[in-house]
Amino acid sequence: MEILSQRGPPLVGDARWGHAMTSSAKSDKIFIFSGTGTSQLYHDLLVYSEAGGWEAIASSRNTVWPSARFGHAMTVLDDQILLFGGRAAKFLNDFFVFDIGSQKWTKCTPPPRADIPDPRAGHTLTVLDRRAYLFGGQGPRGRYFNTLHVLDSATMLWSLVPTQGDAPTPRAGHVSFVNGKQLMVFGGFDITSCFNELYSFDTVSSEWSRVEMDGPLPAARRGHVAVTIGRAPGSTKGGYLVVFGGCGTDSQLLGDLHVLDLDKMRWLPTQLVGERDLHARFYHAAAQLGSRMMVVGGSGPTGLLSDTFTLDIAAVPAPQPMPALKDATPFDKSELHQVYATLYSISAAGARPPSSSPTAVFDAASVASTHTSDATEPQRPAGPVSSLVSPAPVASPTLQLPTSTSPLLLPPSA
């Protein structure tokens, strides 16, 4: 599987990690909120469009604005962005809605005794059939979750989903996505171990199951990103899951790329075409933009990143089939039979053939020359991914940068 990689315009503002990112197919825009910079937590809202590039939405337009945070989750439902939780000085479980049309935030205050999710960070928020599913995350005192909550878009109320079957263990730093009527969960960690399992939750039967996969399985990881691309418009099935980066069990930052065929549940060999120096990183963010996956920021080996790039399956032309070989000049089989008969008689007699023995000459070179083609094989793009090149260090005067051994426990004073 070949994927075209292209650099995009740098992010507005400082480099960051732990930010949340989502996209609106209706408006063809990407949104980023908050995250951790080199010396502060951001509480800005950035929007990207092909026509206008990156721009910041002014907070002065709003009387309500979410506080600065990292490790929160966002998703789009219709013309609204849903934002839940995260962490700043403490873990959060507040819930906000941003109207894309009016560019206004609203804080959703639950009624008394409402079944809202506990404060957490590193969770996921995924929309399926106009319902938003919240899974996993890390909470106070080192607690990890594997509970599943659902938001009813009609009432904007949360409820805990009773589940059965083989559920994922508690985790954070995973990714979630939709495949048909299934909510899928891949990867994550629980402070002691990283995972590379794939789980499926059937929203009809409310049953979890572990999915068997073929092909070269990615290493276990956390803090990675994944986006489904290559699907038919309006479809929730088929296409590919593209996974990039993260941090492994050995605390090694990853810059690898993996593609899962969602019809066959098979990991495919992958090769980048175009820009190949995609810095290793974790707690970056990604979202779908048309047929592409846009990746932004994160924490690299030497500091925070503010770069952007896109990954596109559709843009790589499929290899053309090889032209058919021309027919070879017919070979006289009677001559070949004569050769076989002569060799057989030599073998049986144990002697060299007499000088009068009939012979035939098989000219392999002349026959091979007839199998040429006047069409040439299509040129393939560049070869495998080159070694990663780390960016220049980013200074960190007051706020400790995340490391590959950090969970979601920054800043240290929290």
Short mmCIF file of C-alpha atoms in Angstrom, two decimals:
data_model
loop_
_atom_site.label_atom_id
_atom_site.label_comp_id
_atom_site.label_asym_id
_atom_site.label_seq_id
_atom_site.Cartn_x
_atom_site.Cartn_y
_atom_site.Cartn_z
CA MET A 1 0.00 0.00 0.00
CA GLU A 2 1.48 3.34 -1.08
CA ILE A 3 0.56 6.57 0.71
CA LEU A 4 1.36 10.07 -0.50
CA SER A 5 2.79 12.30 2.24
CA GLN A 6 2.91 16.07 1.84
CA ARG A 7 3.93 18.89 4.16
CA GLY A 8 1.23 21.36 5.16
CA PRO A 9 1.27 24.92 6.52
CA PRO A 10 2.74 25.21 10.04
CA LEU A 11 0.33 25.52 12.91
CA VAL A 12 -0.67 29.00 14.04
CA GLY A 13 0.94 29.77 17.41
CA ASP A 14 3.43 27.72 19.39
CA ALA A 15 4.19 24.00 19.13
CA ARG A 16 1.98 21.80 21.29
CA TRP A 17 1.07 18.30 22.39
CA GLY A 18 -2.05 16.78 24.03
CA HIS A 19 -4.36 18.93 21.89
CA ALA A 20 -7.68 17.66 20.50
CA MET A 21 -8.51 17.75 16.81
CA THR A 22 -11.61 16.94 14.76
CA SER A 23 -13.04 17.71 11.33
CA SER A 24 -16.38 18.67 9.83
CA ALA A 25 -17.08 17.00 6.48
CA LYS A 26 -19.97 19.39 5.91
CA SER A 27 -17.83 22.53 6.19
CA ASP A 28 -14.61 20.81 5.06
CA LYS A 29 -12.73 22.31 8.01
CA ILE A 30 -10.46 21.03 10.76
CA PHE A 31 -10.62 22.30 14.36
CA ILE A 32 -8.00 22.15 17.14
CA PHE A 33 -8.57 23.14 20.75
CA SER A 34 -6.05 23.76 23.54
CA GLY A 35 -3.04 21.55 24.37
CA THR A 36 0.27 22.01 26.16
CA GLY A 37 2.94 24.38 24.81
CA THR A 38 6.53 24.92 25.86
CA SER A 39 5.62 27.22 28.72
CA GLN A 40 1.84 27.23 29.06
CA LEU A 41 -1.47 25.50 28.52
CA TYR A 42 -3.36 26.91 25.55
CA HIS A 43 -7.07 27.60 25.44
CA ASP A 44 -7.29 28.71 21.82
CA LEU A 45 -9.53 27.32 19.08
CA LEU A 46 -7.87 27.02 15.68
CA VAL A 47 -9.59 26.26 12.38
CA TYR A 48 -8.08 25.13 9.09
CA SER A 49 -9.57 25.26 5.60
CA GLU A 50 -7.99 24.71 2.19
CA ALA A 51 -8.94 28.25 1.16
CA GLY A 52 -7.96 30.16 4.28
CA GLY A 53 -5.26 28.05 5.90
CA TRP A 54 -4.95 28.26 9.70
CA GLU A 55 -6.69 30.97 11.69
CA ALA A 56 -7.70 31.48 15.31
CA ILE A 57 -11.29 32.00 16.39
CA ALA A 58 -11.42 34.98 18.73
CA SER A 59 -12.50 34.17 22.26
CA SER A 60 -13.91 37.70 22.56
CA ARG A 61 -16.93 36.55 20.55
CA ASN A 62 -17.92 34.23 23.38
CA THR A 63 -19.12 34.71 26.92
CA VAL A 64 -18.47 30.99 27.49
CA TRP A 65 -15.07 29.46 26.71
CA PRO A 66 -13.57 26.14 27.92
CA SER A 67 -10.57 26.42 30.21
CA ALA A 68 -7.06 25.48 29.05
CA ARG A 69 -6.39 21.72 29.14
CA PHE A 70 -4.73 18.73 27.52
CA GLY A 71 -5.72 15.09 26.98
CA HIS A 72 -9.34 16.06 26.25
CA ALA A 73 -11.51 14.57 23.47
CA MET A 74 -13.49 16.22 20.67
CA THR A 75 -15.76 15.03 17.88
CA VAL A 76 -18.27 16.50 15.42
CA LEU A 77 -22.00 15.78 15.51
CA ASP A 78 -23.98 17.52 12.74
CA ASP A 79 -22.94 21.19 12.93
CA GLN A 80 -21.58 21.02 16.46
CA ILE A 81 -18.28 20.13 18.10
CA LEU A 82 -18.52 18.14 21.33
CA LEU A 83 -15.71 18.52 23.89
CA PHE A 84 -15.35 16.49 27.07
CA GLY A 85 -12.84 16.32 29.93
CA GLY A 86 -9.07 16.57 29.88
CA ARG A 87 -6.62 17.77 32.46
CA ALA A 88 -5.11 21.01 33.74
CA ALA A 89 -4.44 21.46 37.46
CA LYS A 90 -6.85 18.54 37.94
CA PHE A 91 -8.74 16.03 35.86
CA LEU A 92 -11.93 17.42 34.30
CA ASN A 93 -15.35 16.10 33.34
CA ASP A 94 -16.95 19.27 32.03
CA PHE A 95 -18.81 19.14 28.72
CA PHE A 96 -18.97 21.87 26.05
CA VAL A 97 -20.65 22.25 22.66
CA PHE A 98 -19.33 24.56 19.94
CA ASP A 99 -21.73 25.66 17.19
CA ILE A 100 -19.73 25.79 13.95
CA GLY A 101 -22.14 28.20 12.26
CA SER A 102 -22.39 30.83 15.00
CA GLN A 103 -18.91 30.06 16.42
CA LYS A 104 -20.31 30.06 19.96
CA TRP A 105 -19.48 27.78 22.88
CA THR A 106 -22.15 26.47 25.26
CA LYS A 107 -21.45 24.69 28.53
CA CYS A 108 -23.80 21.75 29.14
CA THR A 109 -24.67 21.57 32.83
CA PRO A 110 -26.11 18.16 33.76
CA PRO A 111 -29.16 17.88 36.01
CA PRO A 112 -28.72 16.63 39.59
CA ARG A 113 -27.84 12.93 39.90
CA ALA A 114 -27.09 12.69 36.20
CA ASP A 115 -24.92 9.78 35.14
CA ILE A 116 -21.99 11.78 33.76
CA PRO A 117 -18.56 10.19 33.17
CA ASP A 118 -15.92 10.61 35.88
CA PRO A 119 -13.14 13.19 35.40
CA ARG A 120 -10.50 11.86 33.01
CA ALA A 121 -7.94 12.48 30.25
CA GLY A 122 -6.67 10.34 27.39
CA HIS A 123 -10.16 9.06 26.54
CA THR A 124 -11.88 8.96 23.14
CA LEU A 125 -15.18 10.39 21.90
CA THR A 126 -16.69 8.81 18.76
CA VAL A 127 -20.01 9.46 16.96
CA LEU A 128 -22.08 6.57 15.61
CA ASP A 129 -25.74 6.86 14.56
CA ARG A 130 -26.02 10.35 16.05
CA ARG A 131 -24.82 9.14 19.45
CA ALA A 132 -21.42 9.98 20.96
CA TYR A 133 -19.58 7.13 22.71
CA LEU A 134 -16.95 7.94 25.34
CA PHE A 135 -14.49 5.17 26.21
CA GLY A 136 -11.55 4.75 28.58
CA GLY A 137 -9.17 7.36 29.93
CA GLN A 138 -7.06 8.03 33.02
CA GLY A 139 -8.49 9.60 36.15
CA PRO A 140 -7.26 10.78 39.55
CA ARG A 141 -5.05 8.60 41.75
CA GLY A 142 -3.79 6.53 38.79
CA ARG A 143 -7.17 5.05 37.95
CA TYR A 144 -7.80 3.83 34.39
CA PHE A 145 -11.23 3.26 32.88
CA ASN A 146 -12.79 0.74 30.51
CA THR A 147 -16.34 1.94 31.00
CA LEU A 148 -18.43 3.08 28.05
CA HIS A 149 -20.77 6.08 28.21
CA VAL A 150 -23.12 7.31 25.50
CA LEU A 151 -24.49 10.79 24.84
CA ASP A 152 -28.06 11.07 23.58
CA SER A 153 -27.96 13.93 21.06
CA ALA A 154 -31.68 14.61 21.50
CA THR A 155 -31.45 15.26 25.26
CA MET A 156 -27.67 15.92 25.52
CA LEU A 157 -27.57 13.60 28.54
CA TRP A 158 -24.95 10.95 29.31
CA SER A 159 -25.69 7.39 30.39
CA LEU A 160 -23.52 4.40 31.29
CA VAL A 161 -23.81 1.59 28.74
CA PRO A 162 -24.28 -1.92 30.20
CA THR A 163 -21.95 -4.18 28.22
CA GLN A 164 -21.08 -7.86 27.96
CA GLY A 165 -18.45 -9.99 26.27
CA ASP A 166 -14.67 -9.68 26.02
CA ALA A 167 -14.11 -5.99 26.83
CA PRO A 168 -10.78 -4.13 26.59
CA THR A 169 -8.90 -3.78 29.85
CA PRO A 170 -8.83 -0.27 31.40
CA ARG A 171 -6.64 2.05 29.32
CA ALA A 172 -5.88 5.55 28.07
CA GLY A 173 -4.02 6.93 25.06
CA HIS A 174 -5.87 4.60 22.67
CA VAL A 175 -7.79 5.45 19.47
CA SER A 176 -11.42 4.74 18.59
CA PHE A 177 -13.19 4.66 15.24
CA VAL A 178 -16.37 3.42 13.55
CA ASN A 179 -16.72 0.39 11.28
CA GLY A 180 -20.34 -0.29 10.30
CA LYS A 181 -22.34 -0.58 13.53
CA GLN A 182 -19.18 -1.31 15.47
CA LEU A 183 -17.20 0.98 17.75
CA MET A 184 -13.55 -0.08 17.45
CA VAL A 185 -10.72 0.49 19.95
CA PHE A 186 -7.02 0.04 19.15
CA GLY A 187 -3.94 0.33 21.37
CA GLY A 188 -3.49 2.36 24.54
CA PHE A 189 -1.75 1.74 27.87
CA ASP A 190 -2.43 1.25 31.59
CA ILE A 191 0.82 2.71 33.09
CA THR A 192 2.55 -0.70 33.06
CA SER A 193 1.87 -1.96 29.53
CA CYS A 194 1.06 -0.75 26.04
CA PHE A 195 -1.37 -2.63 23.80
CA ASN A 196 -1.79 -3.46 20.12
CA GLU A 197 -5.10 -5.29 20.34
CA LEU A 198 -8.21 -4.35 18.37
CA TYR A 199 -11.59 -4.56 20.07
CA SER A 200 -15.07 -4.20 18.62
CA PHE A 201 -18.22 -3.07 20.42
CA ASP A 202 -21.49 -4.00 18.71
CA THR A 203 -23.88 -1.10 19.38
CA VAL A 204 -26.89 -3.34 18.61
CA SER A 205 -26.09 -6.24 20.97
CA SER A 206 -23.98 -4.17 23.42
CA GLU A 207 -21.29 -6.85 23.25
CA TRP A 208 -17.51 -6.45 23.18
CA SER A 209 -15.27 -8.86 21.26
CA ARG A 210 -11.60 -9.01 20.40
CA VAL A 211 -10.90 -8.84 16.65
CA GLU A 212 -8.46 -11.20 15.00
CA MET A 213 -6.18 -9.49 12.48
CA ASP A 214 -3.87 -10.74 9.74
CA GLY A 215 -0.67 -9.26 8.38
CA PRO A 216 2.29 -7.58 10.11
CA LEU A 217 0.86 -6.36 13.42
CA PRO A 218 2.00 -2.89 14.60
CA ALA A 219 3.99 -2.69 17.81
CA ALA A 220 2.05 -1.95 20.98
CA ARG A 221 1.65 1.79 21.50
CA ARG A 222 -0.04 4.73 23.17
CA GLY A 223 -0.49 8.38 22.22
CA HIS A 224 -0.82 7.47 18.53
CA VAL A 225 -3.37 8.75 16.00
CA ALA A 226 -5.63 6.92 13.57
CA VAL A 227 -8.10 8.03 10.89
CA THR A 228 -10.30 6.04 8.49
CA ILE A 229 -9.87 7.12 4.86
CA GLY A 230 -10.78 5.73 1.45
CA ARG A 231 -14.46 5.14 2.24
CA ALA A 232 -17.31 5.86 -0.13
CA PRO A 233 -19.15 9.11 0.75
CA GLY A 234 -21.78 8.50 3.43
CA SER A 235 -20.53 4.99 4.18
CA THR A 236 -19.40 3.70 7.57
CA LYS A 237 -17.85 0.50 6.18
CA GLY A 238 -14.82 -0.33 4.10
CA GLY A 239 -11.79 1.81 3.50
CA TYR A 240 -8.61 1.81 5.55
CA LEU A 241 -7.49 2.72 9.04
CA VAL A 242 -4.22 4.68 8.94
CA VAL A 243 -2.22 4.61 12.20
CA PHE A 244 0.78 6.86 12.79
CA GLY A 245 3.31 7.34 15.57
CA GLY A 246 2.94 7.00 19.32
CA CYS A 247 5.13 5.65 22.09
CA GLY A 248 5.97 1.97 22.58
CA THR A 249 6.31 -0.26 25.62
CA ASP A 250 10.05 0.38 25.67
CA SER A 251 9.37 4.16 25.87
CA GLN A 252 10.65 4.55 22.32
CA LEU A 253 8.94 7.26 20.28
CA LEU A 254 7.52 5.88 17.05
CA GLY A 255 7.38 7.42 13.59
CA ASP A 256 6.03 4.39 11.76
CA LEU A 257 2.93 4.17 9.59
CA HIS A 258 0.47 1.27 9.40
CA VAL A 259 -2.62 0.64 7.28
CA LEU A 260 -5.45 -1.76 8.20
CA ASP A 261 -7.81 -3.00 5.48
CA LEU A 262 -11.16 -2.73 7.28
CA ASP A 263 -12.93 -5.22 5.01
CA LYS A 264 -10.33 -7.97 5.43
CA MET A 265 -9.00 -6.89 8.86
CA ARG A 266 -5.50 -7.25 7.47
CA TRP A 267 -2.50 -4.98 8.10
CA LEU A 268 -0.91 -4.09 4.77
CA PRO A 269 2.75 -3.49 3.90
CA THR A 270 3.06 0.29 3.55
CA GLN A 271 5.38 2.61 1.67
CA LEU A 272 5.47 6.40 1.79
CA VAL A 273 5.64 8.43 -1.41
CA GLY A 274 6.71 12.08 -1.28
CA GLU A 275 7.76 13.61 2.07
CA ARG A 276 9.31 10.80 4.10
CA ASP A 277 10.87 12.57 7.09
CA LEU A 278 7.84 12.39 9.38
CA HIS A 279 9.35 12.97 12.80
CA ALA A 280 8.70 10.36 15.47
CA ARG A 281 6.15 11.74 17.95
CA PHE A 282 3.38 11.00 20.42
CA TYR A 283 0.29 12.79 21.71
CA HIS A 284 -0.03 14.52 18.37
CA ALA A 285 -3.47 14.90 16.76
CA ALA A 286 -5.07 13.94 13.45
CA ALA A 287 -8.36 14.26 11.57
CA GLN A 288 -9.81 13.45 8.17
CA LEU A 289 -9.78 16.14 5.48
CA GLY A 290 -11.52 14.83 2.36
CA SER A 291 -9.62 11.71 1.27
CA ARG A 292 -6.63 12.68 3.40
CA MET A 293 -5.47 12.39 6.97
CA MET A 294 -3.97 15.57 8.46
CA VAL A 295 -1.48 15.20 11.33
CA VAL A 296 -0.52 18.13 13.57
CA GLY A 297 2.09 18.72 16.26
CA GLY A 298 2.94 16.40 19.15
CA SER A 299 6.01 15.71 21.26
CA GLY A 300 9.15 14.59 19.42
CA PRO A 301 12.51 13.24 20.63
CA THR A 302 13.95 16.74 21.20
CA GLY A 303 10.92 18.94 21.84
CA LEU A 304 7.44 19.93 20.82
CA LEU A 305 6.38 20.12 17.17
CA SER A 306 4.19 22.58 15.25
CA ASP A 307 4.41 20.98 11.82
CA THR A 308 1.53 19.60 9.76
CA PHE A 309 1.40 17.02 7.01
CA THR A 310 -1.21 15.01 5.11
CA LEU A 311 -1.37 11.32 4.22
CA ASP A 312 -3.39 10.32 1.17
CA ILE A 313 -4.12 6.90 -0.30
CA ALA A 314 -6.27 8.10 -3.19
CA ALA A 315 -3.58 10.41 -4.62
CA VAL A 316 -1.13 7.61 -5.40
CA PRO A 317 -1.82 6.23 -8.89
CA ALA A 318 -2.35 2.49 -8.98
CA PRO A 319 0.45 0.60 -10.75
CA GLN A 320 -0.44 -0.13 -14.37
CA PRO A 321 -0.56 -3.79 -15.43
CA MET A 322 2.43 -5.12 -17.32
CA PRO A 323 1.86 -5.22 -21.09
CA ALA A 324 1.20 -8.65 -22.55
CA LEU A 325 4.23 -10.43 -23.94
CA LYS A 326 4.42 -10.84 -27.70
CA ASP A 327 4.03 -14.34 -29.07
CA ALA A 328 7.36 -16.12 -29.62
CA THR A 329 8.34 -17.47 -33.00
CA PRO A 330 6.88 -21.01 -33.19
CA PHE A 331 9.43 -23.71 -32.49
CA ASP A 332 9.53 -26.87 -34.63
CA LYS A 333 8.61 -29.61 -32.15
CA SER A 334 9.80 -32.33 -34.53
CA GLU A 335 13.36 -31.06 -34.11
CA LEU A 336 13.02 -31.17 -30.32
CA HIS A 337 11.75 -34.78 -30.47
CA GLN A 338 14.79 -35.61 -32.59
CA VAL A 339 17.10 -34.14 -29.94
CA TYR A 340 15.41 -36.16 -27.17
CA ALA A 341 15.72 -39.38 -29.23
CA THR A 342 19.41 -38.79 -29.84
CA LEU A 343 20.12 -38.06 -26.15
CA TYR A 344 18.20 -41.17 -25.11
CA SER A 345 20.21 -43.35 -27.48
CA ILE A 346 23.48 -41.89 -26.17
CA SER A 347 22.45 -42.56 -22.56
CA ALA A 348 21.41 -46.13 -23.36
CA ALA A 349 24.64 -46.96 -25.27
CA GLY A 350 26.93 -45.16 -22.85
CA ALA A 351 28.90 -43.74 -25.78
CA ARG A 352 29.27 -40.56 -27.78
CA PRO A 353 27.02 -40.26 -30.83
CA PRO A 354 28.55 -41.06 -34.21
CA SER A 355 29.48 -38.14 -36.39
CA SER A 356 26.60 -39.03 -38.68
CA SER A 357 24.01 -38.76 -35.89
CA PRO A 358 21.41 -36.16 -36.67
CA THR A 359 21.56 -33.10 -34.43
CA ALA A 360 19.37 -30.11 -33.78
CA VAL A 361 20.47 -26.83 -32.27
CA PHE A 362 18.14 -25.02 -29.79
CA ASP A 363 19.13 -21.33 -29.88
CA ALA A 364 17.78 -20.02 -26.53
CA ALA A 365 19.00 -16.50 -27.22
CA SER A 366 17.11 -16.25 -30.49
CA VAL A 367 13.91 -17.50 -28.91
CA ALA A 368 14.25 -15.20 -25.89
CA SER A 369 14.70 -12.24 -28.20
CA THR A 370 11.19 -12.79 -29.50
CA HIS A 371 9.71 -12.26 -26.02
CA THR A 372 10.49 -8.56 -25.88
CA SER A 373 7.92 -5.78 -25.65
CA ASP A 374 8.02 -2.31 -27.07
CA ALA A 375 6.12 -1.01 -24.01
CA THR A 376 8.02 -0.10 -20.85
CA GLU A 377 7.04 -0.81 -17.24
CA PRO A 378 5.51 2.19 -15.45
CA GLN A 379 7.95 4.00 -13.19
CA ARG A 380 7.23 3.44 -9.48
CA PRO A 381 7.66 6.26 -6.97
CA ALA A 382 10.41 6.55 -4.41
CA GLY A 383 11.41 3.64 -2.20
CA PRO A 384 10.93 2.83 1.49
CA VAL A 385 10.79 5.30 4.33
CA SER A 386 14.10 6.91 5.14
CA SER A 387 15.37 7.27 8.68
CA LEU A 388 13.65 9.84 10.81
CA VAL A 389 15.15 13.29 11.15
CA SER A 390 14.43 15.00 14.43
CA PRO A 391 13.60 18.71 14.49
CA ALA A 392 15.61 21.27 16.35
CA PRO A 393 15.01 21.36 20.13
CA VAL A 394 12.29 23.59 21.53
CA ALA A 395 13.22 25.40 24.71
CA SER A 396 11.14 24.68 27.83
CA PRO A 397 11.76 27.43 30.37
CA THR A 398 8.99 26.78 32.87
CA LEU A 399 6.86 23.79 31.91
CA GLN A 400 8.35 20.30 31.80
CA LEU A 401 8.03 18.73 28.37
CA PRO A 402 6.42 15.30 28.08
CA THR A 403 8.79 12.37 27.86
CA SER A 404 8.32 8.89 26.51
CA THR A 405 7.93 7.63 30.10
CA SER A 406 5.25 10.17 30.99
CA PRO A 407 1.62 9.08 31.17
CA LEU A 408 -0.81 12.01 31.27
CA LEU A 409 0.58 13.44 34.50
CA LEU A 410 1.79 16.86 33.39
CA PRO A 411 2.31 19.42 34.73
CA PRO A 412 4.14 17.83 37.70
CA SER A 413 2.36 20.04 40.22
CA ALA A 414 -1.08 18.76 39.17
#
